[in-house]
């Protein structure tokens, strides 16, 4: 029916433009009206996951609505199939990218909520960044696969590169895993008085994933 209406109006771009503007308006309404009510509802619940989900989707609903409008407008517009296929590829790439962004926000946010309930886990910045990086890598692989690019050589290169990076960063990785072990074992906690091998005495100020800071008696901060 839209195609028949488009032909009857004479100009083939009237209906596609109307569809695109409608999609933009719909995204604006969903973002400003519907999401505002959902945020008030989420604030009244005890589960933090709904708030994390809404934060992850902030700004993306309008983009998804716009992408839907672009696809529908391109289907109705009088253009060659080559341009229509190009538009579809671009829309697919943007859609995968925004979905990856939403998943990265949600997973990192849920991990932050979980870590608040486990105070002994310490600083979670590195893990949040690591989770986001893993999600982005998976999203990038899906994007390449959707464009017909084989990801098998990329996975092979990533495996070899990861092994080389692990060998090159042995000291750093050993510190990271040692920090994880100290945090989980809880044998040393902030506030404990410790004596290091070099004869330095002090109070543990903070325990992170990569280093531990010790406040010495002369008020010096030593990073281990």
XYZ file of N, CA and C in Angstrom:
672
model
N 0.822 -1.209 0.000
C 0.000 0.000 0.000
C 0.857 1.260 0.000
N 1.974 1.235 0.760
C 2.858 2.391 0.773
C 3.482 2.614 -0.600
N 3.822 1.502 -1.274
C 4.403 1.648 -2.604
C 3.373 2.226 -3.573
N 2.109 1.778 -3.482
C 1.062 2.314 -4.355
C 0.815 3.791 -4.063
N 0.807 4.165 -2.774
C 0.633 5.563 -2.418
C 1.801 6.403 -2.909
N 2.982 5.847 -2.819
C 4.173 6.553 -3.274
C 4.115 6.825 -4.773
N 3.637 5.840 -5.550
C 3.522 6.023 -6.988
C 2.412 7.008 -7.346
N 1.352 6.981 -6.560
C 0.228 7.859 -6.872
C 0.550 9.326 -6.605
N 1.483 9.586 -5.693
C 1.842 10.967 -5.388
C 2.756 11.579 -6.451
N 3.208 10.794 -7.363
C 4.023 11.322 -8.449
C 5.484 11.361 -8.098
N 5.841 12.026 -7.061
C 7.238 12.099 -6.644
C 7.569 10.887 -5.780
N 8.583 10.154 -6.166
C 8.898 8.916 -5.458
C 9.563 9.106 -4.129
N 9.863 10.344 -3.737
C 10.584 10.561 -2.490
C 9.699 11.123 -1.385
N 8.417 11.320 -1.643
C 7.536 11.904 -0.637
C 7.287 10.922 0.500
N 6.842 9.740 0.156
C 6.548 8.739 1.191
C 7.806 8.301 1.932
N 8.943 8.023 1.253
C 10.154 7.677 2.011
C 10.567 8.752 3.003
N 10.451 10.021 2.592
C 10.791 11.097 3.521
C 9.837 11.120 4.711
N 8.541 10.882 4.454
C 7.577 10.837 5.551
C 7.848 9.688 6.496
N 8.211 8.527 5.944
C 8.535 7.363 6.783
C 9.761 7.649 7.644
N 10.763 8.293 7.058
C 11.974 8.602 7.807
C 11.690 9.588 8.940
N 10.915 10.625 8.649
C 10.570 11.594 9.692
C 9.731 10.954 10.792
N 8.831 10.042 10.410
C 8.024 9.339 11.412
C 8.895 8.488 12.324
N 9.890 7.825 11.749
C 10.795 7.001 12.554
C 11.592 7.861 13.525
N 12.045 9.031 13.065
C 12.789 9.933 13.945
C 11.902 10.415 15.093
N 10.659 10.784 14.762
C 9.732 11.235 15.801
C 9.422 10.121 16.790
N 9.257 8.894 16.286
C 8.981 7.759 17.162
C 10.138 7.514 18.126
N 11.363 7.586 17.621
C 12.523 7.405 18.502
C 12.604 8.487 19.564
N 12.266 9.733 19.186
C 12.284 10.821 20.158
C 11.248 10.598 21.242
N 10.055 10.140 20.875
C 8.997 9.889 21.857
C 9.394 8.753 22.785
N 9.950 7.693 22.228
C 10.364 6.566 23.067
C 11.441 6.983 24.057
N 12.379 7.818 23.608
C 13.487 8.218 24.471
C 13.046 9.200 25.549
N 12.219 10.170 25.177
C 11.861 11.237 26.112
C 10.668 10.887 26.989
N 9.705 10.166 26.476
C 8.473 9.905 27.222
C 8.493 8.514 27.859
N 8.619 7.497 27.012
C 8.550 6.119 27.520
C 9.714 5.832 28.461
N 10.927 6.205 28.059
C 12.089 5.920 28.901
C 12.043 6.699 30.208
N 11.502 7.898 30.181
C 11.390 8.670 31.419
C 10.495 7.953 32.430
N 9.400 7.397 31.967
C 8.510 6.651 32.864
C 9.164 5.357 33.333
N 9.886 4.706 32.423
C 10.566 3.470 32.822
C 11.647 3.747 33.862
N 12.327 4.875 33.757
C 13.345 5.214 34.764
C 12.716 5.450 36.133
N 11.569 6.113 36.166
C 10.891 6.308 37.449
C 10.433 4.982 38.031
N 9.962 4.090 37.155
C 9.550 2.773 37.644
C 10.742 1.974 38.142
N 11.868 2.028 37.417
C 13.054 1.278 37.820
C 13.614 1.790 39.138
N 13.493 3.090 39.381
C 14.001 3.644 40.638
C 13.212 3.150 41.841
N 11.989 2.707 41.624
C 11.156 2.240 42.731
C 11.315 0.749 43.013
N 12.059 0.031 42.191
C 12.249 -1.404 42.391
C 13.543 -1.661 43.151
N 13.656 -2.834 43.720
C 14.836 -3.195 44.485
C 15.929 -3.784 43.602
N 15.547 -4.317 42.443
C 16.527 -4.920 41.552
C 17.244 -3.838 40.768
N 18.577 -3.865 40.772
C 19.363 -2.847 40.090
C 19.511 -3.124 38.601
N 19.178 -4.317 38.181
C 19.390 -4.673 36.786
C 18.576 -3.851 35.814
N 17.335 -3.462 36.204
C 16.516 -2.666 35.296
C 17.115 -1.282 35.076
N 17.707 -0.701 36.126
C 18.361 0.593 35.963
C 19.589 0.475 35.057
N 20.354 -0.599 35.250
C 21.528 -0.816 34.401
C 21.110 -0.984 32.944
N 20.013 -1.706 32.713
C 19.536 -1.908 31.344
C 19.112 -0.598 30.698
N 18.411 0.231 31.442
C 17.974 1.512 30.893
C 19.159 2.424 30.593
N 20.159 2.400 31.465
C 21.361 3.193 31.211
C 22.080 2.680 29.963
N 22.100 1.355 29.795
C 22.763 0.779 28.626
C 22.067 1.146 27.331
N 20.745 1.330 27.388
C 19.981 1.642 26.178
C 19.816 3.132 25.938
N 20.307 3.955 26.852
C 20.141 5.403 26.700
C 20.815 5.904 25.425
N 20.061 6.617 24.620
C 20.581 7.170 23.382
C 20.580 6.231 22.203
N 20.378 4.936 22.449
C 20.437 3.959 21.362
C 19.080 3.701 20.730
N 17.996 3.919 21.478
C 16.665 3.668 20.928
C 16.386 4.605 19.759
N 16.792 5.849 19.896
C 16.596 6.800 18.793
C 17.405 6.393 17.563
N 18.608 5.876 17.807
C 19.433 5.434 16.680
C 18.793 4.235 15.996
N 18.289 3.277 16.784
C 17.649 2.099 16.188
C 16.386 2.483 15.427
N 15.625 3.420 15.975
C 14.435 3.882 15.269
C 14.820 4.559 13.952
N 15.887 5.348 13.977
C 16.358 6.006 12.756
C 16.819 4.976 11.730
N 17.535 3.955 12.176
C 17.995 2.917 11.249
C 16.818 2.180 10.617
N 15.786 1.902 11.408
C 14.593 1.264 10.858
C 13.928 2.154 9.815
N 13.867 3.448 10.114
C 13.292 4.374 9.142
C 14.107 4.455 7.862
N 15.434 4.398 7.981
C 16.287 4.437 6.795
C 16.063 3.205 5.923
N 15.937 2.036 6.566
C 15.707 0.806 5.802
C 14.369 0.866 5.079
N 13.327 1.292 5.770
C 12.005 1.372 5.141
C 11.981 2.422 4.036
N 12.638 3.567 4.282
C 12.668 4.615 3.262
C 13.450 4.161 2.029
N 14.547 3.452 2.250
C 15.322 2.953 1.115
C 14.541 1.919 0.314
N 13.706 1.140 0.995
C 12.884 0.155 0.287
C 11.828 0.824 -0.586
N 11.324 1.970 -0.159
C 10.267 2.665 -0.902
C 10.816 3.660 -1.914
N 12.046 4.122 -1.716
C 12.581 5.172 -2.579
C 12.945 4.611 -3.960
N 12.785 5.423 -5.012
C 13.142 4.999 -6.371
C 14.648 5.087 -6.593
N 15.357 4.068 -6.195
C 16.798 4.056 -6.351
C 17.232 2.695 -6.871
N 18.444 2.648 -7.378
C 18.976 1.396 -7.906
C 19.243 0.407 -6.774
N 19.196 -0.859 -7.118
C 19.431 -1.894 -6.113
C 20.838 -1.813 -5.529
N 21.779 -1.293 -6.309
C 23.148 -1.172 -5.809
C 23.207 -0.215 -4.616
N 22.557 0.920 -4.734
C 22.536 1.881 -3.625
C 21.728 1.350 -2.448
N 20.643 0.645 -2.759
C 19.834 0.073 -1.679
C 20.623 -0.971 -0.899
N 21.404 -1.780 -1.601
C 22.238 -2.773 -0.925
C 23.321 -2.110 -0.093
N 23.890 -1.019 -0.598
C 24.904 -0.293 0.159
C 24.322 0.286 1.446
N 23.126 0.848 1.341
C 22.463 1.395 2.536
C 22.193 0.287 3.552
N 21.755 -0.864 3.083
C 21.481 -1.975 3.989
C 22.758 -2.424 4.706
N 23.872 -2.469 3.987
C 25.123 -2.862 4.618
C 25.544 -1.857 5.692
N 25.413 -0.578 5.380
C 25.773 0.448 6.359
C 24.867 0.386 7.589
N 23.578 0.186 7.356
C 22.639 0.086 8.478
C 22.961 -1.128 9.335
N 23.283 -2.250 8.694
C 23.626 -3.459 9.441
C 24.874 -3.249 10.286
N 25.872 -2.568 9.728
C 27.091 -2.293 10.486
C 26.801 -1.401 11.694
N 26.003 -0.360 11.496
C 25.652 0.521 12.611
C 24.814 -0.199 13.655
N 23.923 -1.060 13.206
C 23.078 -1.798 14.151
C 23.917 -2.743 15.008
N 24.832 -3.480 14.389
C 25.692 -4.386 15.155
C 26.566 -3.592 16.123
N 27.081 -2.443 15.668
C 27.908 -1.626 16.550
C 27.147 -1.100 17.757
N 25.917 -0.625 17.547
C 25.137 -0.100 18.666
C 24.671 -1.210 19.601
N 24.333 -2.364 19.050
C 23.968 -3.500 19.917
C 25.165 -3.927 20.757
N 26.343 -3.942 20.149
C 27.553 -4.275 20.905
C 27.791 -3.271 22.023
N 27.571 -1.988 21.727
C 27.712 -0.954 22.755
C 26.737 -1.183 23.899
N 25.489 -1.530 23.589
C 24.492 -1.779 24.625
C 24.876 -2.984 25.483
N 25.343 -4.055 24.835
C 25.742 -5.252 25.586
C 26.953 -4.967 26.460
N 27.918 -4.206 25.936
C 29.103 -3.858 26.727
C 28.724 -3.017 27.942
N 27.833 -2.044 27.738
C 27.376 -1.235 28.874
C 26.666 -2.096 29.915
N 25.792 -2.986 29.452
C 24.988 -3.780 30.384
C 25.849 -4.756 31.170
N 26.749 -5.467 30.490
C 27.585 -6.445 31.192
C 28.516 -5.768 32.185
N 29.122 -4.644 31.788
C 29.996 -3.932 32.712
C 29.199 -3.360 33.887
N 28.000 -2.858 33.617
C 27.168 -2.336 34.691
C 26.718 -3.409 35.665
N 26.323 -4.568 35.139
C 25.900 -5.664 36.021
C 27.070 -6.180 36.850
N 28.265 -6.203 36.264
C 29.432 -6.616 37.046
C 29.710 -5.626 38.158
N 29.540 -4.330 37.865
C 29.746 -3.322 38.905
C 28.733 -3.489 40.035
N 27.477 -3.798 39.690
C 26.454 -4.027 40.711
C 26.806 -5.247 41.552
N 27.265 -6.305 40.891
C 27.630 -7.520 41.632
C 28.829 -7.270 42.537
N 29.811 -6.511 42.046
C 31.019 -6.272 42.846
C 30.719 -5.440 44.083
N 29.659 -4.628 44.048
C 29.298 -3.860 45.239
C 28.851 -4.766 46.378
N 28.332 -5.937 46.048
C 27.896 -6.884 47.072
C 29.046 -7.748 47.584
N 30.199 -7.657 46.935
C 31.366 -8.433 47.359
C 32.484 -7.445 47.645
N 32.500 -6.800 48.813
C 33.477 -5.750 49.087
C 34.911 -6.230 49.049
N 35.149 -7.526 49.332
C 36.522 -8.005 49.373
C 37.146 -8.147 47.992
N 36.368 -7.913 46.935
C 36.913 -8.075 45.591
C 37.818 -6.914 45.210
N 37.735 -5.802 45.916
C 38.625 -4.684 45.661
C 38.233 -3.888 44.430
N 39.232 -3.244 43.825
C 38.975 -2.414 42.647
C 38.554 -3.281 41.468
N 37.514 -2.855 40.751
C 36.983 -3.634 39.636
C 37.151 -2.916 38.304
N 37.936 -1.834 38.278
C 38.063 -1.069 37.037
C 38.672 -1.907 35.927
N 39.718 -2.644 36.248
C 40.382 -3.454 35.224
C 39.431 -4.512 34.681
N 38.692 -5.168 35.556
C 37.779 -6.219 35.100
C 36.650 -5.642 34.258
N 36.141 -4.469 34.633
C 35.082 -3.852 33.826
C 35.587 -3.525 32.430
N 36.794 -2.983 32.351
C 37.375 -2.693 31.044
C 37.620 -3.987 30.257
N 38.043 -5.037 30.965
C 38.302 -6.306 30.295
C 37.010 -6.902 29.745
N 35.931 -6.831 30.521
C 34.643 -7.344 30.054
C 34.163 -6.565 28.839
N 34.273 -5.251 28.885
C 33.876 -4.430 27.739
C 34.727 -4.751 26.511
N 36.021 -4.961 26.722
C 36.899 -5.275 25.591
C 36.520 -6.602 24.951
N 36.192 -7.598 25.776
C 35.785 -8.900 25.230
C 34.501 -8.767 24.417
N 33.547 -8.004 24.937
C 32.286 -7.814 24.204
C 32.528 -7.100 22.880
N 33.398 -6.087 22.887
C 33.696 -5.355 21.652
C 34.413 -6.239 20.642
N 35.290 -7.099 21.113
C 35.972 -8.022 20.189
C 34.976 -8.975 19.548
N 34.068 -9.530 20.343
C 33.043 -10.419 19.797
C 32.138 -9.675 18.821
N 31.766 -8.435 19.167
C 30.946 -7.648 18.257
C 31.667 -7.352 16.957
N 32.972 -7.079 17.043
C 33.747 -6.845 15.830
C 33.817 -8.071 14.941
N 33.947 -9.248 15.563
C 33.969 -10.486 14.777
C 32.623 -10.731 14.101
N 31.541 -10.469 14.823
C 30.214 -10.609 14.215
C 30.037 -9.633 13.056
N 30.544 -8.417 13.232
C 30.454 -7.411 12.169
C 31.211 -7.848 10.922
N 32.415 -8.358 11.110
C 33.191 -8.828 9.965
C 32.513 -10.003 9.280
N 31.963 -10.925 10.092
C 31.276 -12.080 9.518
C 30.046 -11.646 8.727
N 29.334 -10.628 9.202
C 28.143 -10.165 8.490
C 28.484 -9.515 7.154
N 29.715 -9.030 7.010
C 30.149 -8.405 5.764
C 30.845 -9.391 4.838
N 30.779 -10.669 5.187
C 31.367 -11.689 4.332
C 32.860 -11.847 4.470
N 33.440 -11.301 5.542
C 34.886 -11.421 5.770
C 35.137 -12.618 6.683
N 35.993 -13.517 6.257
C 36.281 -14.705 7.051
C 37.044 -14.314 8.315
N 36.576 -14.804 9.447
C 37.208 -14.460 10.724
C 38.181 -15.540 11.194
N 38.293 -16.639 10.451
C 39.214 -17.708 10.865
C 40.663 -17.231 10.911
N 41.165 -16.542 9.862
C 42.550 -16.033 9.975
C 42.714 -15.028 11.100
N 41.656 -14.248 11.371
C 41.738 -13.258 12.451
C 41.842 -13.954 13.804
N 41.039 -15.015 13.997
C 41.110 -15.761 15.256
C 42.476 -16.410 15.438
N 43.029 -16.919 14.325
C 44.367 -17.511 14.409
C 45.408 -16.471 14.791
N 45.312 -15.299 14.157
C 46.254 -14.225 14.476
C 46.094 -13.752 15.920
N 44.834 -13.696 16.391
C 44.601 -13.287 17.777
C 45.190 -14.295 18.758
N 45.085 -15.577 18.421
C 45.663 -16.594 19.298
C 47.168 -16.483 19.379
N 47.812 -16.323 18.219
C 49.271 -16.171 18.210
C 49.674 -14.866 18.888
N 48.929 -13.780 18.587
C 49.248 -12.501 19.219
C 49.040 -12.534 20.718
N 47.984 -13.228 21.171
C 47.755 -13.340 22.606
C 48.867 -14.097 23.310
N 49.362 -15.153 22.668
C 50.478 -15.907 23.247
C 51.732 -15.043 23.323
N 51.995 -14.280 22.257
C 53.168 -13.400 22.264
C 53.036 -12.314 23.329
N 51.813 -11.752 23.466
C 51.600 -10.717 24.483
C 51.757 -11.286 25.885
N 51.271 -12.521 26.087
C 51.407 -13.139 27.405
C 52.873 -13.363 27.762
N 53.677 -13.760 26.777
C 55.103 -13.959 27.042
C 55.807 -12.633 27.301
N 55.377 -11.598 26.589
C 56.028 -10.294 26.766
C 55.619 -9.606 28.059
N 54.441 -9.943 28.575
C 53.918 -9.275 29.765
C 53.884 -10.229 30.968
N 54.869 -11.083 31.066
C 54.881 -12.055 32.161
C 54.880 -11.378 33.524
N 55.731 -10.372 33.678
C 55.820 -9.701 34.984
C 54.507 -9.009 35.335
N 53.919 -8.306 34.349
C 52.657 -7.603 34.610
C 51.546 -8.577 34.941
N 51.441 -9.659 34.162
C 50.386 -10.640 34.416
C 50.591 -11.351 35.747
N 51.837 -11.598 36.111
C 52.082 -12.229 37.413
C 51.631 -11.315 38.544
N 51.840 -9.993 38.389
C 51.366 -9.044 39.398
C 49.844 -9.027 39.471
N 49.193 -9.089 38.298
C 47.730 -9.078 38.279
C 47.176 -10.302 39.004
N 47.689 -11.487 38.664
C 47.183 -12.706 39.308
C 47.555 -12.752 40.785
N 48.709 -12.187 41.139
C 49.052 -12.114 42.559
C 48.093 -11.191 43.299
N 47.727 -10.066 42.661
C 46.745 -9.174 43.287
C 45.398 -9.843 43.463
N 44.975 -10.616 42.459
C 43.706 -11.351 42.577
C 43.773 -12.339 43.734
N 44.887 -13.027 43.851
C 45.014 -14.018 44.923
C 44.984 -13.347 46.293
N 45.657 -12.202 46.419
C 45.672 -11.503 47.707
C 44.278 -11.020 48.082
N 43.547 -10.480 47.095
C 42.209 -9.957 47.371
C 41.259 -11.072 47.776
N 41.290 -12.185 47.044
C 40.362 -13.277 47.328
C 40.736 -14.023 48.604
N 42.035 -14.180 48.873
C 42.454 -14.897 50.081
C 42.174 -14.094 51.345
N 42.217 -12.747 51.265
C 41.941 -11.855 52.391
C 42.894 -12.072 53.555
N 44.085 -12.580 53.281
C 45.080 -12.713 54.334
C 45.684 -11.361 54.695
N 45.701 -10.461 53.713
C 46.171 -9.095 53.944
C 45.046 -8.163 53.538
N 44.687 -7.254 54.448
C 43.574 -6.342 54.195
C 44.020 -4.907 54.440
N 43.330 -3.938 53.857
C 43.653 -2.533 54.154
C 43.555 -2.259 55.647
N 44.560 -1.578 56.163
C 44.622 -1.306 57.594
C 45.592 -2.195 58.343
N 46.025 -3.308 57.726
C 46.985 -4.204 58.370
C 48.378 -3.574 58.375
N 49.105 -3.841 59.448
C 50.502 -3.374 59.540
C 51.399 -4.488 59.011
N 52.238 -4.165 58.019
C 53.072 -5.177 57.369
C 54.519 -4.711 57.362
N 55.408 -5.675 57.176
C 56.840 -5.386 57.029
C 57.304 -6.070 55.751
N 57.846 -5.277 54.823
C 58.293 -5.793 53.542
C 59.688 -6.376 53.658
N 60.099 -7.098 52.609
C 61.405 -7.761 52.632
C 62.549 -6.761 52.750
N 62.357 -5.568 52.196
C 63.422 -4.573 52.277
C 63.514 -3.861 53.616
N 62.723 -4.296 54.581
C 62.752 -3.673 55.898
C 61.815 -2.494 56.039
N 60.948 -2.268 55.057
C 60.004 -1.157 55.112
C 58.769 -1.581 55.902
N 58.407 -0.790 56.905
C 57.205 -1.041 57.697
C 56.140 -0.034 57.297
N 54.876 -0.473 57.376
C 53.791 0.452 57.076
C 52.441 -0.211 57.124
N 51.434 0.609 56.914
C 50.050 0.150 56.931
C 49.539 0.027 55.500
N 48.861 -1.072 55.237
C 48.299 -1.289 53.902
C 47.196 -0.268 53.659
N 47.386 0.580 52.640
C 46.399 1.609 52.325
C 45.343 1.102 51.351
N 45.776 0.359 50.337
C 44.835 -0.124 49.330
C 45.442 -1.331 48.637
N 44.572 -2.257 48.232
C 44.992 -3.451 47.488
C 44.271 -3.452 46.158
N 45.011 -3.310 45.091
C 44.432 -3.321 43.750
C 44.802 -4.595 43.014
N 44.351 -4.653 41.747
C 44.647 -5.841 40.944
C 46.106 -5.868 40.513
N 46.733 -4.694 40.389
C 48.094 -4.640 39.857
C 49.130 -4.351 40.932
N 48.770 -3.596 41.951
C 49.743 -3.272 42.991
C 49.026 -3.042 44.310
N 49.844 -3.019 45.373
C 49.362 -2.740 46.719
C 50.111 -1.523 47.237
N 49.389 -0.573 47.799
C 50.020 0.640 48.331
C 50.132 0.527 49.847
N 51.312 0.860 50.337
C 51.618 0.771 51.767
C 52.029 2.160 52.255
N 51.375 2.626 53.319
C 51.692 3.921 53.929
C 52.711 3.686 55.040
N 53.916 4.191 54.847
C 54.971 3.957 55.818
C 54.858 4.940 56.990
N 55.656 4.679 58.024
C 55.622 5.534 59.213
C 56.057 6.974 58.918
N 57.045 7.179 58.023
C 57.394 8.590 57.684
C 56.384 9.220 56.721
N 55.236 8.570 56.543
C 54.165 9.087 55.685
C 54.524 9.071 54.196
N 55.324 8.057 53.805
C 55.619 7.829 52.398
C 54.681 6.728 51.874
N 54.323 6.839 50.601
C 53.444 5.854 49.966
C 54.288 4.959 49.079
N 54.326 3.679 49.413
C 55.131 2.702 48.682
C 54.179 1.812 47.888
N 54.453 1.677 46.581
C 53.664 0.805 45.712
C 54.411 -0.505 45.501
N 53.760 -1.602 45.823
C 54.357 -2.934 45.688
C 53.697 -3.629 44.514
